[in-house]
């Protein structure tokens, strides 16, 4: 089990937090569907909004994830709860634009992508075409699906610069739950996936650590090495929606407001071997029975 320490209750403006990005030591977040087309820089303690920037003319259909590389912030408008969306969008904002004053409108580019295979939704509403998890790995964007149909996640690779593209699943991974966020640490070459078990009100939250490898071939793209994947149940069951590496020994998470918990920031500390700190055992805690 991995212990989650609460850092702060989030301000009212971001109760539907669904993405996190670390940029020059500051956290940025966004809300999912229904909010303004806006991104929010948190104060250093996470309790207030330091800055709000707007994407004029954009629409927050279902913004679900933030990702960042050396010069660009990516907003993934990829939520697809009912499996009916065929055209998904990726917004790109130059990092230099984030220095604009509070309340500014920032310039952005937008591209579109779609699933290359046929969208199939069961009568129950279960399907494998939702997504809330996008991260940068080397020169690509990796998208992990939130499979409501089979409890797996499928990996898609996106060209960061393509204006239009169709994407196909490269591989499916047995995560035994629904994936809500992903982030990659290039220093440790570890990917973290965040998710929860299907039984939302009687289940649990979890993280997967997955090493990436190119099998010693510098000309080969990195790929998940599932043989080294490790799963940890989280000590706090909340609607955790976003996760971000803060160096190789710390993870920051955000949860949106739900019947499970308040909207909040949390952290997971890792030891020198990259193993999460475990909570102090409490024999009266039903989660340990």
Tab-separated table of C-alpha atoms in Angstrom:
chain	number	residue	atom	x	y	z
A	1	UNK	CA	0.000	0.000	0.000
A	2	UNK	CA	1.147	3.556	-0.753
A	3	UNK	CA	0.454	6.343	1.705
A	4	UNK	CA	-1.130	9.531	0.382
A	5	UNK	CA	-0.539	12.610	2.534
A	6	UNK	CA	-2.990	15.465	2.088
A	7	UNK	CA	-1.278	18.721	1.106
A	8	UNK	CA	-4.237	21.086	0.754
A	9	UNK	CA	-7.918	21.440	0.034
A	10	UNK	CA	-8.271	22.893	-3.442
A	11	UNK	CA	-9.975	26.264	-4.020
A	12	UNK	CA	-13.548	26.463	-5.291
A	13	UNK	CA	-12.457	27.368	-8.829
A	14	UNK	CA	-10.982	23.890	-9.434
A	15	UNK	CA	-13.313	21.484	-7.653
A	16	UNK	CA	-13.472	19.437	-10.880
A	17	UNK	CA	-9.684	19.180	-11.263
A	18	UNK	CA	-8.773	16.614	-13.907
A	19	UNK	CA	-5.168	17.313	-14.919
A	20	UNK	CA	-1.856	18.418	-13.382
A	21	UNK	CA	1.397	19.710	-14.846
A	22	UNK	CA	4.594	20.857	-13.130
A	23	UNK	CA	6.102	23.885	-14.870
A	24	UNK	CA	9.082	25.703	-13.359
A	25	UNK	CA	8.201	24.496	-9.889
A	26	UNK	CA	4.528	25.513	-10.077
A	27	UNK	CA	1.454	23.363	-10.490
A	28	UNK	CA	-1.108	24.008	-13.209
A	29	UNK	CA	-4.502	22.348	-13.363
A	30	UNK	CA	-7.799	22.445	-15.252
A	31	UNK	CA	-11.387	21.339	-14.810
A	32	UNK	CA	-13.190	18.808	-16.935
A	33	UNK	CA	-16.416	19.279	-18.905
A	34	UNK	CA	-18.603	22.286	-18.273
A	35	UNK	CA	-15.964	24.756	-17.094
A	36	UNK	CA	-14.551	27.723	-18.976
A	37	UNK	CA	-11.781	27.051	-21.470
A	38	UNK	CA	-9.200	27.986	-18.846
A	39	UNK	CA	-6.094	26.736	-17.084
A	40	UNK	CA	-5.187	27.572	-13.502
A	41	UNK	CA	-1.850	28.062	-11.783
A	42	UNK	CA	-2.069	27.087	-8.119
A	43	UNK	CA	-0.473	29.048	-5.311
A	44	UNK	CA	2.616	27.431	-3.833
A	45	UNK	CA	0.621	25.902	-0.980
A	46	UNK	CA	-2.145	24.740	-3.347
A	47	UNK	CA	-4.907	26.483	-1.412
A	48	UNK	CA	-5.526	29.359	-3.825
A	49	UNK	CA	-5.474	30.252	-7.510
A	50	UNK	CA	-2.413	32.323	-8.418
A	51	UNK	CA	-3.344	32.868	-12.049
A	52	UNK	CA	-6.093	32.030	-14.541
A	53	UNK	CA	-5.448	32.041	-18.290
A	54	UNK	CA	-8.144	31.669	-20.945
A	55	UNK	CA	-8.177	30.064	-24.397
A	56	UNK	CA	-10.420	32.420	-26.348
A	57	UNK	CA	-12.691	30.625	-28.801
A	58	UNK	CA	-11.938	27.185	-27.376
A	59	UNK	CA	-14.562	24.956	-25.782
A	60	UNK	CA	-14.065	22.655	-22.842
A	61	UNK	CA	-16.027	19.659	-24.081
A	62	UNK	CA	-14.292	17.247	-21.718
A	63	UNK	CA	-10.756	18.341	-20.873
A	64	UNK	CA	-9.139	15.491	-18.987
A	65	UNK	CA	-5.363	15.765	-18.968
A	66	UNK	CA	-2.358	18.083	-19.065
A	67	UNK	CA	1.068	17.129	-20.418
A	68	UNK	CA	4.217	19.172	-20.857
A	69	UNK	CA	7.500	18.975	-22.765
A	70	UNK	CA	10.419	21.391	-23.095
A	71	UNK	CA	8.434	24.165	-24.760
A	72	UNK	CA	4.737	23.263	-24.893
A	73	UNK	CA	1.795	22.621	-22.591
A	74	UNK	CA	-0.753	20.168	-24.005
A	75	UNK	CA	-4.435	20.050	-23.081
A	76	UNK	CA	-6.130	16.792	-24.012
A	77	UNK	CA	-9.837	17.179	-24.749
A	78	UNK	CA	-10.328	13.432	-24.851
A	79	UNK	CA	-13.053	12.556	-22.355
A	80	UNK	CA	-15.635	10.228	-23.891
A	81	UNK	CA	-17.817	8.850	-21.107
A	82	UNK	CA	-20.590	7.583	-23.367
A	83	UNK	CA	-18.346	6.485	-26.223
A	84	UNK	CA	-20.054	8.753	-28.746
A	85	UNK	CA	-17.288	11.246	-29.517
A	86	UNK	CA	-15.472	10.556	-32.759
A	87	UNK	CA	-13.375	13.731	-32.979
A	88	UNK	CA	-11.053	14.468	-30.053
A	89	UNK	CA	-8.823	17.512	-29.686
A	90	UNK	CA	-5.378	18.490	-28.497
A	91	UNK	CA	-4.604	22.099	-27.575
A	92	UNK	CA	-0.982	23.309	-27.589
A	93	UNK	CA	0.188	26.393	-25.675
A	94	UNK	CA	3.775	27.668	-25.812
A	95	UNK	CA	5.272	27.705	-22.313
A	96	UNK	CA	6.378	31.310	-22.840
A	97	UNK	CA	2.698	32.285	-23.054
A	98	UNK	CA	2.145	31.155	-19.471
A	99	UNK	CA	3.996	34.227	-18.193
A	100	UNK	CA	1.018	36.388	-19.263
A	101	UNK	CA	-0.759	38.298	-16.473
A	102	UNK	CA	-3.686	36.834	-14.581
A	103	UNK	CA	-6.873	36.916	-16.637
A	104	UNK	CA	-5.109	37.043	-20.003
A	105	UNK	CA	-6.160	35.248	-23.159
A	106	UNK	CA	-3.362	33.077	-24.518
A	107	UNK	CA	-2.693	31.957	-28.070
A	108	UNK	CA	-2.862	28.272	-28.878
A	109	UNK	CA	-2.883	25.734	-31.684
A	110	UNK	CA	-5.371	22.916	-31.933
A	111	UNK	CA	-5.190	19.549	-33.655
A	112	UNK	CA	-7.645	16.683	-33.912
A	113	UNK	CA	-7.377	12.955	-33.574
A	114	UNK	CA	-9.747	10.033	-33.666
A	115	UNK	CA	-9.675	6.349	-32.917
A	116	UNK	CA	-8.863	4.410	-36.058
A	117	UNK	CA	-10.954	1.393	-35.137
A	118	UNK	CA	-14.737	1.264	-35.006
A	119	UNK	CA	-16.314	2.625	-31.817
A	120	UNK	CA	-18.356	-0.143	-30.229
A	121	UNK	CA	-20.521	0.578	-27.187
A	122	UNK	CA	-22.378	-2.231	-25.425
A	123	UNK	CA	-26.011	-1.906	-24.407
A	124	UNK	CA	-24.782	-1.572	-20.808
A	125	UNK	CA	-22.818	1.536	-21.814
A	126	UNK	CA	-19.456	-0.196	-21.344
A	127	UNK	CA	-16.836	0.595	-23.964
A	128	UNK	CA	-13.072	1.019	-24.414
A	129	UNK	CA	-12.962	4.495	-25.986
A	130	UNK	CA	-12.752	6.826	-23.006
A	131	UNK	CA	-9.473	8.494	-22.090
A	132	UNK	CA	-8.292	10.644	-19.189
A	133	UNK	CA	-4.544	9.924	-19.228
A	134	UNK	CA	-1.983	11.566	-21.538
A	135	UNK	CA	1.747	12.094	-20.984
A	136	UNK	CA	4.867	12.991	-22.964
A	137	UNK	CA	7.392	10.211	-23.613
A	138	UNK	CA	10.404	11.347	-25.623
A	139	UNK	CA	9.015	12.891	-28.836
A	140	UNK	CA	5.512	11.417	-28.554
A	141	UNK	CA	2.325	11.821	-26.593
A	142	UNK	CA	1.150	8.588	-25.021
A	143	UNK	CA	-2.558	8.144	-24.427
A	144	UNK	CA	-3.915	5.462	-22.087
A	145	UNK	CA	-7.560	4.478	-22.442
A	146	UNK	CA	-10.054	4.175	-19.605
A	147	UNK	CA	-11.612	0.882	-20.597
A	148	UNK	CA	-15.083	0.599	-19.135
A	149	UNK	CA	-15.547	-2.690	-20.942
A	150	UNK	CA	-12.720	-4.946	-19.754
A	151	UNK	CA	-10.671	-3.288	-16.971
A	152	UNK	CA	-7.594	-3.028	-19.202
A	153	UNK	CA	-5.902	0.056	-20.602
A	154	UNK	CA	-4.729	0.420	-24.169
A	155	UNK	CA	-1.708	2.453	-25.223
A	156	UNK	CA	-1.959	4.850	-28.161
A	157	UNK	CA	0.929	6.946	-29.467
A	158	UNK	CA	0.217	10.399	-30.889
A	159	UNK	CA	2.355	12.602	-33.094
A	160	UNK	CA	2.571	15.830	-31.091
A	161	UNK	CA	2.642	18.055	-34.190
A	162	UNK	CA	0.199	16.381	-36.577
A	163	UNK	CA	-2.855	18.474	-37.398
A	164	UNK	CA	-5.088	15.467	-38.031
A	165	UNK	CA	-4.419	11.828	-37.192
A	166	UNK	CA	-6.052	8.484	-36.590
A	167	UNK	CA	-4.636	6.441	-33.723
A	168	UNK	CA	-4.704	2.713	-33.125
A	169	UNK	CA	-4.014	0.733	-29.939
A	170	UNK	CA	-0.495	-0.656	-29.769
A	171	UNK	CA	-0.983	-2.924	-26.783
A	172	UNK	CA	-3.417	-3.676	-23.967
A	173	UNK	CA	-2.349	-3.893	-20.310
A	174	UNK	CA	-4.247	-5.684	-17.488
A	175	UNK	CA	-4.473	-2.826	-14.977
A	176	UNK	CA	-7.587	-4.265	-13.297
A	177	UNK	CA	-9.401	-0.947	-13.086
A	178	UNK	CA	-10.089	2.390	-14.740
A	179	UNK	CA	-7.109	4.642	-15.520
A	180	UNK	CA	-7.565	8.360	-14.803
A	181	UNK	CA	-4.046	9.787	-15.215
A	182	UNK	CA	-0.506	9.084	-16.384
A	183	UNK	CA	2.879	10.759	-16.105
A	184	UNK	CA	6.392	9.801	-17.189
A	185	UNK	CA	9.655	10.589	-15.404
A	186	UNK	CA	12.556	10.596	-17.905
A	187	UNK	CA	15.170	10.475	-15.125
A	188	UNK	CA	14.038	7.146	-13.678
A	189	UNK	CA	12.434	6.016	-16.956
A	190	UNK	CA	9.311	5.129	-15.020
A	191	UNK	CA	5.720	5.620	-16.009
A	192	UNK	CA	3.043	6.008	-13.345
A	193	UNK	CA	-0.614	5.233	-13.996
A	194	UNK	CA	-3.354	6.324	-11.587
A	195	UNK	CA	-6.745	4.656	-11.382
A	196	UNK	CA	-9.489	3.072	-9.328
A	197	UNK	CA	-11.270	-0.252	-9.107
A	198	UNK	CA	-14.610	-0.661	-10.846
A	199	UNK	CA	-16.553	-0.672	-7.577
A	200	UNK	CA	-16.199	3.078	-7.018
A	201	UNK	CA	-18.004	3.194	-3.667
A	202	UNK	CA	-16.643	-0.088	-2.365
A	203	UNK	CA	-13.394	-0.238	-4.273
A	204	UNK	CA	-10.049	1.495	-3.960
A	205	UNK	CA	-7.625	3.781	-5.752
A	206	UNK	CA	-4.271	2.517	-7.016
A	207	UNK	CA	-1.112	3.392	-8.900
A	208	UNK	CA	1.003	1.330	-11.264
A	209	UNK	CA	4.737	1.903	-11.702
A	210	UNK	CA	5.933	0.662	-15.086
A	211	UNK	CA	9.555	0.797	-16.278
A	212	UNK	CA	10.187	1.730	-19.905
A	213	UNK	CA	12.852	0.035	-21.978
A	214	UNK	CA	14.298	-0.003	-25.480
A	215	UNK	CA	16.045	-3.347	-24.885
A	216	UNK	CA	19.438	-1.668	-25.028
A	217	UNK	CA	18.877	-0.447	-28.583
A	218	UNK	CA	19.312	3.328	-28.728
A	219	UNK	CA	17.576	3.421	-32.108
A	220	UNK	CA	14.448	1.749	-30.771
A	221	UNK	CA	11.553	3.606	-29.176
A	222	UNK	CA	10.870	3.133	-25.489
A	223	UNK	CA	8.040	0.781	-24.593
A	224	UNK	CA	6.451	-0.340	-21.306
A	225	UNK	CA	8.135	-3.362	-19.738
A	226	UNK	CA	5.090	-4.932	-18.138
A	227	UNK	CA	7.178	-7.711	-16.594
A	228	UNK	CA	8.522	-5.087	-14.176
A	229	UNK	CA	5.183	-3.389	-13.442
A	230	UNK	CA	4.223	-2.935	-9.783
A	231	UNK	CA	0.791	-2.055	-8.389
A	232	UNK	CA	0.110	-0.258	-5.107
A	233	UNK	CA	-3.224	0.386	-3.478
A	234	UNK	CA	-3.555	3.962	-2.187
A	235	UNK	CA	-4.196	4.541	1.500
A	236	UNK	CA	-6.802	7.230	0.790
A	237	UNK	CA	-9.784	6.378	-1.384
A	238	UNK	CA	-10.790	9.535	-3.223
A	239	UNK	CA	-11.706	10.459	-6.775
A	240	UNK	CA	-8.060	10.931	-7.741
A	241	UNK	CA	-8.015	12.371	-11.251
A	242	UNK	CA	-4.473	13.606	-11.919
A	243	UNK	CA	-0.876	12.769	-11.040
A	244	UNK	CA	2.487	14.416	-11.691
A	245	UNK	CA	6.077	13.504	-10.922
A	246	UNK	CA	7.922	16.107	-8.844
A	247	UNK	CA	11.369	14.590	-9.241
A	248	UNK	CA	12.009	10.825	-8.983
A	249	UNK	CA	11.067	10.594	-5.281
A	250	UNK	CA	7.734	12.446	-5.078
A	251	UNK	CA	4.353	12.304	-6.762
A	252	UNK	CA	1.636	14.951	-6.503
A	253	UNK	CA	-2.021	13.982	-7.010
A	254	UNK	CA	-5.288	15.877	-7.245
A	255	UNK	CA	-8.800	14.654	-6.498
A	256	UNK	CA	-12.016	16.275	-7.606
A	257	UNK	CA	-14.906	16.828	-5.211
A	258	UNK	CA	-17.114	13.764	-4.898
A	259	UNK	CA	-19.120	11.793	-2.319
A	260	UNK	CA	-15.796	10.158	-1.454
A	261	UNK	CA	-13.847	13.280	-0.516
A	262	UNK	CA	-13.232	16.985	-0.878
A	263	UNK	CA	-11.263	18.326	-3.828
A	264	UNK	CA	-7.686	18.111	-2.645
A	265	UNK	CA	-3.987	17.846	-3.379
A	266	UNK	CA	-2.007	14.922	-2.043
A	267	UNK	CA	1.510	13.553	-2.258
A	268	UNK	CA	3.198	10.165	-2.303
A	269	UNK	CA	6.811	9.957	-1.145
A	270	UNK	CA	9.163	7.318	-2.554
A	271	UNK	CA	12.275	5.892	-0.915
A	272	UNK	CA	15.703	5.659	-2.539
A	273	UNK	CA	14.617	2.465	-4.311
A	274	UNK	CA	11.529	4.154	-5.751
A	275	UNK	CA	9.137	2.316	-3.429
A	276	UNK	CA	6.192	4.294	-1.982
A	277	UNK	CA	6.120	4.899	1.733
A	278	UNK	CA	3.593	2.621	3.408
A	279	UNK	CA	1.052	3.918	5.926
A	280	UNK	CA	1.448	3.079	9.590
A	281	UNK	CA	-0.704	0.025	10.165
A	282	UNK	CA	-3.920	0.624	12.109
A	283	UNK	CA	-5.596	-2.653	13.141
A	284	UNK	CA	-8.954	-0.849	13.334
A	285	UNK	CA	-8.802	0.365	9.734
A	286	UNK	CA	-11.394	-1.624	7.695
A	287	UNK	CA	-9.260	-1.133	4.566
A	288	UNK	CA	-6.704	-3.498	6.092
A	289	UNK	CA	-9.140	-6.248	7.063
